[in-house]
Amino acid sequence: MVDRKKEQQRDELHRTIWGIADELRGSVDGWDFKSYVLGTMFYRYISENFTNYINNGERQAGVEDFDYAQISDEDAESIKDDLVQEKGFFILPSQLFANVRNYLNNERENALEHLNMRLENTFKAIEDSAKGTASEADFSGLFDDFDCNSNKLGSTVKKRNATLIKLINGIGEMSLGGDLQDHSIDAFGDAYEYLMAMYASKAGKSGGEFFTPQEVSELLTRIATYGKTQVSKCYDPCCGSGSLLLQAVKILGKDNVRNGFYGQENNITTYNLCRINMFLHDVGYDKFDIACEDTLISPHHWDDEPFDVIVSNPPYSINWEGDNNPTLINDPRFAPAGVLAPKSKADLAFVMHMLNWLAPNGTSAIVCFPGVMYRGGAEKKIRQYLVDNNFVDCVIQLPDNLFFGTSIATCILVLKKNKVDSKTLFIDASQEFLKVTNNNKLTQENIQKIVQAFGERKEIPHFSHLAKYEDIKAEGYNLSVNMYVEPEDLSEQIDIKALNKKISEIVAREEILRKEIDKIIAEIEGDEYE
């Protein structure tokens, strides 16, 4: 029953988003549309979350009929300071999503003239409410990508406001319940995934970055947290919208990540989405620290490392400074390998960064492109360092076509510093998928099979192999899974007699066709002579 309910809610959510997209078709570009929809969802969420928090507190104090949305702004100001300390931000009653929605529907003509400015002032007030407090960095610039005055919304003020009215009403009509934490699906995460699927052809890939499907995020996090019921800190140096970090909330529970979530993201838009995503998963401002800058050149969490869980899908084969920057070879993250990743392929620079910041008892699970596992030059030397020092715990070959924007089959590199032996597990999961429209998808059965093989570290014919250090060294430190897991021989499954019969039938049909063609040619030639 729970699964059916979840599917019904998910279908309803998708229909609503599609309805909004259809309503705005032609006026808002897909990628911008995504930011506006998620920004509006966030605005609704924090309004309801804030209201529920205050109302519940008043009811516990014996005031049964209290409703924060109904009190005056003047009365609300008297409790502002306490609420900012507790929640990290403040919203006046008049600025709540529900009250703004009532305003635009009850005073439509006024809203067509002034809604954009009202929203802009509301978003600025929410961000400003955290200034000078411990939560300032977490709220600063949260609504930067929601430009209420952008020409992308319309060529005139009235057209822009008409678009905003449609957005707010569309999000307001989503049946998410009074409190998103009581909703049985991850509404924000599911909406993000659905929007990415809708616009993957236009925005699935940007600068080597690929959106990580939720199933891949779950697999990475289950591997990185295998055998643990609680962890200290989760870290993703290329955190995007935070989906990988937040899988730990689903798998372990928010309270079982004791010291919070850490991440860094170079893209300002996805950096804002990540912080929004944290709030939408009810992760308090004091339990996450997300920074915006280049992780390889300007890492922001030196004082917070090491991390016992690191999960990441770094951008593939992007350019970085490499040996153009003479200081990097002495950086403690990269120096141990004695060589820097190529300037045109930063993949292993991210790997070395994560290894350096990994706790002695920690696990890092990293999505990599296949070339990282076999290319020569500096990359081979870095792989040699990883293997010689027994850091490579497992390599998992994933199916192709899992990611929006690329059909290439990726793999997962698992690093540990506390291995109990010198063997490396190779898993060929290239056939573990379900075909869904244009993409492949990992099912729960696929994920379970891979995680179980990872945890048990057993030899499974044509699926997993434990390779000795000497074997990997003999292969020139090539970490491609197909070098170690023997593919299944399908020749014995072919019915030779049936195949020969089929070939004979084809040859016979071919002979008949040849004779028919010869007749036609002869007739044509005869006509010409006449």
GROMACS .gro file of N, CA and C in nm, residues 28-40 191-192 195-196 199 203 269-270 273:
model
   66
   28VAL      N    1   0.918   3.058  -2.103
   28VAL     CA    2   1.034   3.038  -2.015
   28VAL      C    3   1.114   2.918  -2.066
   29ASP      N    4   1.242   2.941  -2.093
   29ASP     CA    5   1.330   2.833  -2.139
   29ASP      C    6   1.337   2.722  -2.036
   30GLY      N    7   1.360   2.599  -2.083
   30GLY     CA    8   1.358   2.482  -1.995
   30GLY      C    9   1.449   2.493  -1.875
   31TRP      N   10   1.576   2.531  -1.898
   31TRP     CA   11   1.671   2.535  -1.787
   31TRP      C   12   1.632   2.643  -1.687
   32ASP      N   13   1.589   2.759  -1.737
   32ASP     CA   14   1.543   2.866  -1.648
   32ASP      C   15   1.415   2.825  -1.577
   33PHE      N   16   1.329   2.756  -1.649
   33PHE     CA   17   1.204   2.708  -1.590
   33PHE      C   18   1.232   2.622  -1.468
   34LYS      N   19   1.332   2.533  -1.480
   34LYS     CA   20   1.369   2.447  -1.368
   34LYS      C   21   1.402   2.531  -1.244
   35SER      N   22   1.482   2.634  -1.261
   35SER     CA   23   1.522   2.717  -1.147
   35SER      C   24   1.402   2.790  -1.086
   36TYR      N   25   1.311   2.837  -1.170
   36TYR     CA   26   1.194   2.908  -1.119
   36TYR      C   27   1.100   2.813  -1.043
   37VAL      N   28   1.080   2.693  -1.097
   37VAL     CA   29   0.992   2.597  -1.030
   37VAL      C   30   1.049   2.557  -0.895
   38LEU      N   31   1.179   2.523  -0.892
   38LEU     CA   32   1.239   2.480  -0.767
   38LEU      C   33   1.248   2.595  -0.667
   39GLY      N   34   1.273   2.716  -0.717
   39GLY     CA   35   1.275   2.832  -0.628
   39GLY      C   36   1.139   2.857  -0.566
   40THR      N   37   1.033   2.840  -0.645
   40THR     CA   38   0.897   2.858  -0.593
   40THR      C   39   0.862   2.749  -0.493
  191ALA      N   40   1.109   1.618  -0.790
  191ALA     CA   41   1.082   1.724  -0.887
  191ALA      C   42   1.209   1.759  -0.963
  192TYR      N   43   1.320   1.766  -0.892
  192TYR     CA   44   1.449   1.797  -0.956
  192TYR      C   45   1.482   1.691  -1.060
  195LEU      N   46   1.247   1.721  -1.361
  195LEU     CA   47   1.280   1.836  -1.443
  195LEU      C   48   1.406   1.812  -1.525
  196MET      N   49   1.505   1.746  -1.464
  196MET     CA   50   1.627   1.714  -1.537
  196MET      C   51   1.597   1.621  -1.653
  199TYR      N   52   1.442   1.810  -1.946
  199TYR     CA   53   1.528   1.902  -2.022
  199TYR      C   54   1.670   1.850  -2.040
  203ALA      N   55   2.017   2.043  -2.133
  203ALA     CA   56   2.102   2.084  -2.022
  203ALA      C   57   2.155   1.968  -1.940
  269THR      N   58   2.471   2.849  -0.960
  269THR     CA   59   2.330   2.808  -0.965
  269THR      C   60   2.309   2.678  -0.889
  270THR      N   61   2.393   2.578  -0.917
  270THR     CA   62   2.377   2.450  -0.847
  270THR      C   63   2.419   2.462  -0.701
  273LEU      N   64   2.110   2.573  -0.541
  273LEU     CA   65   2.015   2.462  -0.534
  273LEU      C   66   2.054   2.363  -0.425
   0.00000   0.00000   0.00000
